[in-house]
PDB file of C-alpha atoms in Angstrom:
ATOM      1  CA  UNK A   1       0.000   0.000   0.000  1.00  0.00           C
ATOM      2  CA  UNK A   2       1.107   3.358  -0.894  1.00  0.00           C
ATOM      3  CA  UNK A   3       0.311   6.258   1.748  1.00  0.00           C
ATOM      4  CA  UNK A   4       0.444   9.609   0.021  1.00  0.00           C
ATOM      5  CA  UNK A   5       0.737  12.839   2.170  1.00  0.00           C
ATOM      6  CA  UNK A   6       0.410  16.796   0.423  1.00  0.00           C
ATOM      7  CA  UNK A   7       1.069  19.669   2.283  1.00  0.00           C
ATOM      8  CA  UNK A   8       1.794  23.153   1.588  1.00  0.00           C
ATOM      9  CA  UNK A   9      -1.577  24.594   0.874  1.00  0.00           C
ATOM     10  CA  UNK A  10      -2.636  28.352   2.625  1.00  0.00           C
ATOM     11  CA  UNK A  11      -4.120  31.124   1.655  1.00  0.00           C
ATOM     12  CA  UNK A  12      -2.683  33.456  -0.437  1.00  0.00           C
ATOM     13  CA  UNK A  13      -3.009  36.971  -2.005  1.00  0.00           C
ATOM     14  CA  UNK A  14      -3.717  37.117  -6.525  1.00  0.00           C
ATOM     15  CA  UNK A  15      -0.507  37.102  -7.822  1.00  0.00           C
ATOM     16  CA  UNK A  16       1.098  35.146  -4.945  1.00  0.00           C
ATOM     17  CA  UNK A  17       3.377  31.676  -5.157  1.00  0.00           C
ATOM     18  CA  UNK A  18       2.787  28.515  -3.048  1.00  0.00           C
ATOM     19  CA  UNK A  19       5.004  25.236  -3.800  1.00  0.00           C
ATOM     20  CA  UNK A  20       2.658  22.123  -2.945  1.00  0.00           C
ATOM     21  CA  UNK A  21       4.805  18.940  -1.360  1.00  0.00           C
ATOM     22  CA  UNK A  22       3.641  15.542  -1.780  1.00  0.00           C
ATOM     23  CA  UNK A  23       5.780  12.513   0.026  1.00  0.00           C
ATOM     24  CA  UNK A  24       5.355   9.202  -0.667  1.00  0.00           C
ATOM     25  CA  UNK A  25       5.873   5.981   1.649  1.00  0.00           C
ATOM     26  CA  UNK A  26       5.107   2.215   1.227  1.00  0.00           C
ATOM     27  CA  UNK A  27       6.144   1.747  -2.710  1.00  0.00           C
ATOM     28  CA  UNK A  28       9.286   2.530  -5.387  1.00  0.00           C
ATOM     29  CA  UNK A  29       8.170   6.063  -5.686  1.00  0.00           C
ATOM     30  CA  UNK A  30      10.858   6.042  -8.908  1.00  0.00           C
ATOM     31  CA  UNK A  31       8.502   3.901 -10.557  1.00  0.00           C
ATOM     32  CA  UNK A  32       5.425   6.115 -10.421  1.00  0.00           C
ATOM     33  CA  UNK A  33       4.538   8.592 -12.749  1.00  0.00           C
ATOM     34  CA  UNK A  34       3.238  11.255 -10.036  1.00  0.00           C
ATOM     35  CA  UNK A  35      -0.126  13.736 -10.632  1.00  0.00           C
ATOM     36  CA  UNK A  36      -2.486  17.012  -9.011  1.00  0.00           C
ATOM     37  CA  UNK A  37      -5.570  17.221  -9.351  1.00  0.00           C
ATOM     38  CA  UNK A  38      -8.092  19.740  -7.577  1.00  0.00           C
ATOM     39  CA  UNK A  39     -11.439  20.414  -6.771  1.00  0.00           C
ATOM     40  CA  UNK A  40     -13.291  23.322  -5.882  1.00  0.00           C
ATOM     41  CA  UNK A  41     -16.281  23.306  -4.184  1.00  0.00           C
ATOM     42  CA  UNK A  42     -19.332  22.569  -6.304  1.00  0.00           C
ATOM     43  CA  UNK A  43     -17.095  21.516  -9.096  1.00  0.00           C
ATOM     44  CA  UNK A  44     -15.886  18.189 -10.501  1.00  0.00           C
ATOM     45  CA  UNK A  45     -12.460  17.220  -9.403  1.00  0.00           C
ATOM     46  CA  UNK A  46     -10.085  18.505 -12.658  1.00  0.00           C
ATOM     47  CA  UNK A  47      -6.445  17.313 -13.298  1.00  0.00           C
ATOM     48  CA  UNK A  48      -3.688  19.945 -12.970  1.00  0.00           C
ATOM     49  CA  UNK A  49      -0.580  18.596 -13.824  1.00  0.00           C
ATOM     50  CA  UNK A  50       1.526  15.185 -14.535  1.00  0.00           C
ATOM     51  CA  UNK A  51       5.250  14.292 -14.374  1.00  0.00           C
ATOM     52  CA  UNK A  52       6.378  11.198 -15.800  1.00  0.00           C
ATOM     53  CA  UNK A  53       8.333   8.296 -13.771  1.00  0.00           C
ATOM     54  CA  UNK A  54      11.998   7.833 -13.370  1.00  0.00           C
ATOM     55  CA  UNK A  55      13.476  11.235 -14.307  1.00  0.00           C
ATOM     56  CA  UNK A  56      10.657  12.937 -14.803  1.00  0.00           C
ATOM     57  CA  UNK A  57      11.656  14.064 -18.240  1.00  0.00           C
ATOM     58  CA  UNK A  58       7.836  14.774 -19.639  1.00  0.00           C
ATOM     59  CA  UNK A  59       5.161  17.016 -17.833  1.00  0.00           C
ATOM     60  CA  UNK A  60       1.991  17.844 -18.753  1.00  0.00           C
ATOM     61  CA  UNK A  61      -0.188  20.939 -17.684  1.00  0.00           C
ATOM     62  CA  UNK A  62      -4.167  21.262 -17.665  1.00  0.00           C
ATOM     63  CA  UNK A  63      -4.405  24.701 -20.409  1.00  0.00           C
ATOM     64  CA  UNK A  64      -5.196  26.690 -17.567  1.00  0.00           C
ATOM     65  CA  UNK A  65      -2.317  26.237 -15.369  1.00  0.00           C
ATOM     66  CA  UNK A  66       0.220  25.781 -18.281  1.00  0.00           C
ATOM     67  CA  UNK A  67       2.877  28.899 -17.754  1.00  0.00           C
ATOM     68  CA  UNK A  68       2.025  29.180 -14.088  1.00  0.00           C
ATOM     69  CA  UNK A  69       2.533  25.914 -12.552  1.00  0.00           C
ATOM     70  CA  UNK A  70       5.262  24.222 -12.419  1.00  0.00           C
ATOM     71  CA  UNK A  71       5.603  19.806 -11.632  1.00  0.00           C
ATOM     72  CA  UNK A  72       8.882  18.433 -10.286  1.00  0.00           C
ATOM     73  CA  UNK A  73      10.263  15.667  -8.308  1.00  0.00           C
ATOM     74  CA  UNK A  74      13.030  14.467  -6.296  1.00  0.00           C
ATOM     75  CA  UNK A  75      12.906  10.627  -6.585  1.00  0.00           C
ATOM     76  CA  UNK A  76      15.745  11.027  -3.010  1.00  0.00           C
ATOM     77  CA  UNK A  77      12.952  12.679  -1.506  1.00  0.00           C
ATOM     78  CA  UNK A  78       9.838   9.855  -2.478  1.00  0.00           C
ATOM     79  CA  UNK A  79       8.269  13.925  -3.435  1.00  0.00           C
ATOM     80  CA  UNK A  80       6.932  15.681  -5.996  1.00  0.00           C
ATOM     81  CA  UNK A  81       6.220  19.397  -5.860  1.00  0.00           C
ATOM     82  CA  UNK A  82       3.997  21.786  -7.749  1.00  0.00           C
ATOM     83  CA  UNK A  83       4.978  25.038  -8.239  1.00  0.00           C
ATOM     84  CA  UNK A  84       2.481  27.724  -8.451  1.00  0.00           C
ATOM     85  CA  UNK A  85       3.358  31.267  -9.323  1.00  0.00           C
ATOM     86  CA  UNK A  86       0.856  34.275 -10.169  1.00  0.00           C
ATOM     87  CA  UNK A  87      -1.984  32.358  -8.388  1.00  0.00           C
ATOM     88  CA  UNK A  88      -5.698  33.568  -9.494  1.00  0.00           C
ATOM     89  CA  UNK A  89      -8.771  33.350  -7.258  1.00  0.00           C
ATOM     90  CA  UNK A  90     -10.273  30.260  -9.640  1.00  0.00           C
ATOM     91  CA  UNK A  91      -7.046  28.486  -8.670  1.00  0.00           C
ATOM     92  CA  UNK A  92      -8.678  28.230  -4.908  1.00  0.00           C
ATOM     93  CA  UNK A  93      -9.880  24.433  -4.710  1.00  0.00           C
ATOM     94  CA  UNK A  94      -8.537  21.208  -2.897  1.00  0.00           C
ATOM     95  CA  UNK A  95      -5.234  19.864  -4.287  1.00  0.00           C
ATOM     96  CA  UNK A  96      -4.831  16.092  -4.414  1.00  0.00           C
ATOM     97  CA  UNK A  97      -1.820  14.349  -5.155  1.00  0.00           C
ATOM     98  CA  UNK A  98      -1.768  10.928  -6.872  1.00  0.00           C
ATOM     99  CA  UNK A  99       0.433   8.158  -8.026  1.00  0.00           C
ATOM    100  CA  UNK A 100       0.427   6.193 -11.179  1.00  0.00           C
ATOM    101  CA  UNK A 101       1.478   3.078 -10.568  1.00  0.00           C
ATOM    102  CA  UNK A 102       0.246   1.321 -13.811  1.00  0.00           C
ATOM    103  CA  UNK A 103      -2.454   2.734 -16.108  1.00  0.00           C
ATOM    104  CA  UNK A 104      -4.502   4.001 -13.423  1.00  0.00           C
ATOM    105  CA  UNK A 105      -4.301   6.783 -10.646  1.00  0.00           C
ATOM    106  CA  UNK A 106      -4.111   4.243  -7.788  1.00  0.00           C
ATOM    107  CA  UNK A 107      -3.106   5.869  -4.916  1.00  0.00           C
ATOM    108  CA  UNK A 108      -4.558   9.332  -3.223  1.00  0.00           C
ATOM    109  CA  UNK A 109      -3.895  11.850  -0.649  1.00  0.00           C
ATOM    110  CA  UNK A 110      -6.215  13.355   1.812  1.00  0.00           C
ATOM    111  CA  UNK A 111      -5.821  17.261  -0.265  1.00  0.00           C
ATOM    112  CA  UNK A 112      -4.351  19.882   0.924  1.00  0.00           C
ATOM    113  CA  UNK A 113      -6.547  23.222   0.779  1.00  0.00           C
ATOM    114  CA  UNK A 114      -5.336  26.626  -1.392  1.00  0.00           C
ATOM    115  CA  UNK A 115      -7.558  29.622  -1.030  1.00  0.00           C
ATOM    116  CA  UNK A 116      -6.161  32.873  -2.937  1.00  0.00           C
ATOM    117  CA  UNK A 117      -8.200  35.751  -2.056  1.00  0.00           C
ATOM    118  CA  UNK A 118      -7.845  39.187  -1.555  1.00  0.00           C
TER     119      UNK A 118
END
């Protein structure tokens, strides 16, 4: 069983950064292609952003994050990040973090919450 921890979330100003952590334990987190997702309340839970496993040479961005957020990981670490710069109020939802361990999203956190407000 993987256990799957994010933290980082707060509440932040428009135009503010935040860097989301999310630590892995209980699997070969090098072997996991690694993904956010949020929700915001009332709203279907939408992806954010992907990094592929091993180096984590391909990323991929939902259109309305790409050039703000940035994926990473550090396979020492069992964590991948997400940075987000020049945060907008319609970026306040729940962030999950989840791990690909085949085909599937298998493995979930509990969220961690970002509200950007003024």
């Amino acid at each position: 069983q993987v256990q799957v921890v994010e933290s980082g979330g707060g509440l932040v100003q428009p135009g503010d950064s935040l860097r989301l952590s999310c630590e892995t334990s209980g699997g070969d987190f090098i072997r996991y292609g690694m993904a956010w997702f949020r929700q915001a309340p009332g709203k279907e839970r939408e992806f954010v952003a992907e990094i592929s496993r091993k180096s984590g040479s391909s990323t991929f961005y939902a259109e309305s994050v790409k050039g703000r957020f940035t994926i990473s990981r550090d396979n020492t670490k069992n964590t991948v990040y997400l940075q987000m710069d020049n945060l907008k109020p319609e970026d306040t939802a729940t962030y999950y973090c989840t791990v690909r361990a085949t085909t599937d999203y298998e493995y979930w956190g509990q969220g961690t919450q970002v509200t950007v407000s003024s």
